[in-house]
mmCIF file of C-alpha atoms and ligand atoms in Angstrom:
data_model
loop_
_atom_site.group_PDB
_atom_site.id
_atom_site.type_symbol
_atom_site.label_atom_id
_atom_site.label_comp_id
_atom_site.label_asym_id
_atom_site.label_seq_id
_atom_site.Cartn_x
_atom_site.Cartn_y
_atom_site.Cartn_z
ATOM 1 C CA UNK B 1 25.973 41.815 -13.523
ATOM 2 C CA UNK B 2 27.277 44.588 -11.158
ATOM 3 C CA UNK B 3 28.200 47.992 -11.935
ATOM 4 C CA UNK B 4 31.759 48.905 -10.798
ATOM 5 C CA UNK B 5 31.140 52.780 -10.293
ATOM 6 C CA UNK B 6 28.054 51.709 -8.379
ATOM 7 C CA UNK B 7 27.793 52.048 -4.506
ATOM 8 C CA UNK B 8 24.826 49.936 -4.001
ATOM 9 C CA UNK B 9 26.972 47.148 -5.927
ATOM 10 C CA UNK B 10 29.927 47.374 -3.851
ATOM 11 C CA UNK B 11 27.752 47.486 -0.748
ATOM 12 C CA UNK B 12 25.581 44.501 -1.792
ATOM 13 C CA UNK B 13 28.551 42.679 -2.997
ATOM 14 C CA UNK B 14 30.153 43.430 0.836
ATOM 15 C CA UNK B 15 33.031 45.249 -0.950
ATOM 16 C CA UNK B 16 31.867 48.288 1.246
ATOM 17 C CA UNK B 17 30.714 47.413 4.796
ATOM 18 C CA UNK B 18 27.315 48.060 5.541
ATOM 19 C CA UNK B 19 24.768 47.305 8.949
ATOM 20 C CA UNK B 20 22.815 44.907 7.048
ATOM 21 C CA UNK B 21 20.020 43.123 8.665
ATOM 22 C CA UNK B 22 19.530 40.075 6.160
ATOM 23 C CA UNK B 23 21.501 38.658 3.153
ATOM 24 C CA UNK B 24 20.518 35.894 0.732
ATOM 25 C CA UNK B 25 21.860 34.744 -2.402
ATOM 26 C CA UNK B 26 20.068 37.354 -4.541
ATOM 27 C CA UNK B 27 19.569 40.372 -1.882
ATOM 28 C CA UNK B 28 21.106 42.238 0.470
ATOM 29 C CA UNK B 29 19.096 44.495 3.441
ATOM 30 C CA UNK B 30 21.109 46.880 4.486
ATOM 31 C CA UNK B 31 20.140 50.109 7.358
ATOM 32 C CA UNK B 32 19.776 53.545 5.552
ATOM 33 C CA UNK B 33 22.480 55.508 6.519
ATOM 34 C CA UNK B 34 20.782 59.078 6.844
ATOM 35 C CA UNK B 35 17.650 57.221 7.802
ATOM 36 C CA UNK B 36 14.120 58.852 7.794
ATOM 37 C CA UNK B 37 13.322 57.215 11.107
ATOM 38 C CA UNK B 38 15.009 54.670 13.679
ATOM 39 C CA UNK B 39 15.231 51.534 11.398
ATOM 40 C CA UNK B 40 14.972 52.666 8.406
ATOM 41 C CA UNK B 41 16.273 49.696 5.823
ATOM 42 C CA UNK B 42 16.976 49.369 1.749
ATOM 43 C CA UNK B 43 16.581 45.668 0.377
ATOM 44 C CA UNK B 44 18.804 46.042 -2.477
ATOM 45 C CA UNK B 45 19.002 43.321 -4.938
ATOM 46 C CA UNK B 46 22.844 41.873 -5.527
ATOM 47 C CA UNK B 47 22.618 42.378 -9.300
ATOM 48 C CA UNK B 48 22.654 45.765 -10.693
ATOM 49 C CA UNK B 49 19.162 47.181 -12.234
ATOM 50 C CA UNK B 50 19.152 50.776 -12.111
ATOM 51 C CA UNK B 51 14.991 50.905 -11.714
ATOM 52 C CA UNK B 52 12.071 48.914 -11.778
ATOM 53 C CA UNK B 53 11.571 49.191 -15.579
ATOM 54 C CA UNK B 54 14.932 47.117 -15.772
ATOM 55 C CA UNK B 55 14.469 44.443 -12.923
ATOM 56 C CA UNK B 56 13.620 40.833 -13.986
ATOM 57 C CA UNK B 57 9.721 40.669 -13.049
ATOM 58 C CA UNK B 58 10.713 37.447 -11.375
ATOM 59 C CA UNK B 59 13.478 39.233 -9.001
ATOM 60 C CA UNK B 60 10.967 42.155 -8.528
ATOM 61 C CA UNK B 61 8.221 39.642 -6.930
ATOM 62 C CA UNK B 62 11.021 38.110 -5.020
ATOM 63 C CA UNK B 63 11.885 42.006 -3.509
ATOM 64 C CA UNK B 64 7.845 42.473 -2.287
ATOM 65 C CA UNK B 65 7.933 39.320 -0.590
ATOM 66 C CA UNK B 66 10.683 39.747 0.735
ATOM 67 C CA UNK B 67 9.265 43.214 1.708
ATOM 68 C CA UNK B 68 6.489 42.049 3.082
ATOM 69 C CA UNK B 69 8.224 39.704 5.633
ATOM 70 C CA UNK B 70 10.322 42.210 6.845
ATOM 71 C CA UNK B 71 8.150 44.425 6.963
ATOM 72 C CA UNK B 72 6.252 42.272 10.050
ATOM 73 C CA UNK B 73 9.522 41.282 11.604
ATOM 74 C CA UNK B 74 10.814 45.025 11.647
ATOM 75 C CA UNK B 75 7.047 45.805 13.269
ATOM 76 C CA UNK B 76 7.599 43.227 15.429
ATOM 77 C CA UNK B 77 10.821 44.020 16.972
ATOM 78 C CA UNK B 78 10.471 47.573 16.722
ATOM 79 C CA UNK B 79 7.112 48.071 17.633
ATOM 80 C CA UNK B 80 6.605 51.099 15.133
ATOM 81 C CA UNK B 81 3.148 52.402 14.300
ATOM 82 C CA UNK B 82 3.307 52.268 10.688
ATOM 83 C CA UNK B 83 5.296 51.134 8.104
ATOM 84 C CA UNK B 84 5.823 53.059 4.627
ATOM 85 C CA UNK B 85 7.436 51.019 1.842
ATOM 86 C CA UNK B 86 8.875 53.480 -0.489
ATOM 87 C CA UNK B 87 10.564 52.698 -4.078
ATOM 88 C CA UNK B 88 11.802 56.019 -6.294
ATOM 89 C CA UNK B 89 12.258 55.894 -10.078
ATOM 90 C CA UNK B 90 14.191 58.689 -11.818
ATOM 91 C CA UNK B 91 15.486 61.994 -10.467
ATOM 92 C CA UNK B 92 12.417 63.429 -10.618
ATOM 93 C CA UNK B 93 10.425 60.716 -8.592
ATOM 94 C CA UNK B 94 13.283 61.446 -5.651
ATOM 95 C CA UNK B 95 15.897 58.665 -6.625
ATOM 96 C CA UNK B 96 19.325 59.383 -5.866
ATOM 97 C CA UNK B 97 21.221 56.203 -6.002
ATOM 98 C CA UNK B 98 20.358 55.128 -9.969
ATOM 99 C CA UNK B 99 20.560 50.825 -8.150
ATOM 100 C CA UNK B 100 17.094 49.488 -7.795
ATOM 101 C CA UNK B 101 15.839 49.955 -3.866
ATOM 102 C CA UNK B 102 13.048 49.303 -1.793
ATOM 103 C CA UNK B 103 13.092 51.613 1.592
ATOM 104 C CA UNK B 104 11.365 50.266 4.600
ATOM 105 C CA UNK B 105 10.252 53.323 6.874
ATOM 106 C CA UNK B 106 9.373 52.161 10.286
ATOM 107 C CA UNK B 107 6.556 54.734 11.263
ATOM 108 C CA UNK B 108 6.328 55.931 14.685
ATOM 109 C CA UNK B 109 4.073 58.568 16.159
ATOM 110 C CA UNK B 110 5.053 61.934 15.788
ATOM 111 C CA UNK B 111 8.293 60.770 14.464
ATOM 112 C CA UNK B 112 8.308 64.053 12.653
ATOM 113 C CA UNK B 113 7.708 63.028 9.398
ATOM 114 C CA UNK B 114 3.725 63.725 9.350
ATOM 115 C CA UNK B 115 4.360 66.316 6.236
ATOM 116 C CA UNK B 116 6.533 64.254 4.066
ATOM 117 C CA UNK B 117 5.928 60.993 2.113
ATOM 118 C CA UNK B 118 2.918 62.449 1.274
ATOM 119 C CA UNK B 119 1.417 64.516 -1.910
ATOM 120 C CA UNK B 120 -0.616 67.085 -2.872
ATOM 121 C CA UNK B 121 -3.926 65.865 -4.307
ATOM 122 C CA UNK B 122 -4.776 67.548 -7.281
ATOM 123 C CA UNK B 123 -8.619 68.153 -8.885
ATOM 124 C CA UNK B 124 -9.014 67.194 -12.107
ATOM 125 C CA UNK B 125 -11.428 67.715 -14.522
ATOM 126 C CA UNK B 126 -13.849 65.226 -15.736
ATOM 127 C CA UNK B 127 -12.228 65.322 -19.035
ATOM 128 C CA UNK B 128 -9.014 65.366 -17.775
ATOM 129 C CA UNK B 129 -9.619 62.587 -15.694
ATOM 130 C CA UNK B 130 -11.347 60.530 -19.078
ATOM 131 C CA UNK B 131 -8.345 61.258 -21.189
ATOM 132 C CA UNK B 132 -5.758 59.671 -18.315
ATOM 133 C CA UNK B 133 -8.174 56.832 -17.770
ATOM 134 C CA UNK B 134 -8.247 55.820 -21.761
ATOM 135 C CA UNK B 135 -4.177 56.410 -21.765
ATOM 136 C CA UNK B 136 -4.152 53.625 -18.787
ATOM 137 C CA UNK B 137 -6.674 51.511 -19.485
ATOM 138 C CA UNK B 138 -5.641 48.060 -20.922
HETATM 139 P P1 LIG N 1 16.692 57.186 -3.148
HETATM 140 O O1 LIG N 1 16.547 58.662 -2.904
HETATM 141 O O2 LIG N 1 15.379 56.460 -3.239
HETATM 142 O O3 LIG N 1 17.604 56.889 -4.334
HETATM 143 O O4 LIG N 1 17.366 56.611 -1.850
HETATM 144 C C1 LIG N 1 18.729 56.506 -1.661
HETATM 145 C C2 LIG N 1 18.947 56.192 -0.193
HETATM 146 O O5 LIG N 1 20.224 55.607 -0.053
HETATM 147 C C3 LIG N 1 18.910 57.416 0.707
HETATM 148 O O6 LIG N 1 17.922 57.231 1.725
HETATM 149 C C4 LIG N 1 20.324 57.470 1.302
HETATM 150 O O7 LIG N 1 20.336 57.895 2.632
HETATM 151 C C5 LIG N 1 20.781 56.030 1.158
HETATM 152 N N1 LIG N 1 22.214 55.840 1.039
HETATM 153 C C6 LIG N 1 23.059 56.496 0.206
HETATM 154 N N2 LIG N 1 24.319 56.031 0.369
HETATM 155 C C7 LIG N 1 24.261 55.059 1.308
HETATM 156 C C8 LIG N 1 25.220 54.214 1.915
HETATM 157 N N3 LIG N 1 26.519 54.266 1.598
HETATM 158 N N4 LIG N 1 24.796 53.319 2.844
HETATM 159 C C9 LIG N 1 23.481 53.262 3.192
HETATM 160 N N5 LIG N 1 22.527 54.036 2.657
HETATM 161 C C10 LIG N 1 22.899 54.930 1.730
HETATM 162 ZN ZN1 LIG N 2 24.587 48.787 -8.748
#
């Protein structure tokens, strides 16, 4: 199923052209283009799931491993330091294209980034930290 006011579908489809990097039957890798760093990449899966609560858990194993071997080819070839794999859910977690995405952030040193894809880490209290653990806990 693809969504025709989608970009992400008409680039993984190959309606819009797009540098990608590897292609199989259920994803596309594409390169970012207003990339964080050189090599930046977004494995985007051909069928349309806006998020992660809406992907097959099936297709969203398939996306990690594919991840993951990427991941050590793009160190490979690249020779980056680090390697951040990012994945945003809702507006307010930083998504902007509403097609499921995993970005692969080649690290390098001092590639200027040192300040971002990171958080603030917050101090809660013991009972604060109690009630969130009994939410999560299964
Ligand atoms: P997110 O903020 O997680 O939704 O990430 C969306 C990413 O898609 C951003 O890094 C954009 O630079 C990237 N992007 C948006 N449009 C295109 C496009 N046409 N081709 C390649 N990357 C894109
Ligand atoms: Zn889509």
């Amino acid at each position: 199923m693809t969504d025709t006011n989608c970009i992400f579908c008409k680039i993984s489809g190959g309606e819009i052209p797009s540098k990608t990097i590897y292609e199989d039957d259920e994803f596309r890798v594409i390169l970012d283009i207003s990339p964080a760093t050189k090599g930046h990449a977004l494995i985007l899966p051909k069928e349309h799931y806006a998020n992660i609560f809406e992907m097959p858990e099936q297709l969203a194993g398939k996306a990690m491993i594919l991840a993951k071997k990427l991941a050590k080819h793009m160190t490979n070839v690249l020779k980056c330091d680090g390697l951040n794999i990012v994945q945003n859910n809702g507006e307010m977690a930083g998504q902007t294209v509403f097609h499921f995405h995993m970005h692969l952030i080649p690290r390098y040193k001092q590639d200027g980034n040192e300040e971002k894809l990171c958080w603030n880490h917050l101090e809660l209290s013991q009972e604060e930290l109690d009630d969130v653990f009994e939410k999560l806990r299964q």
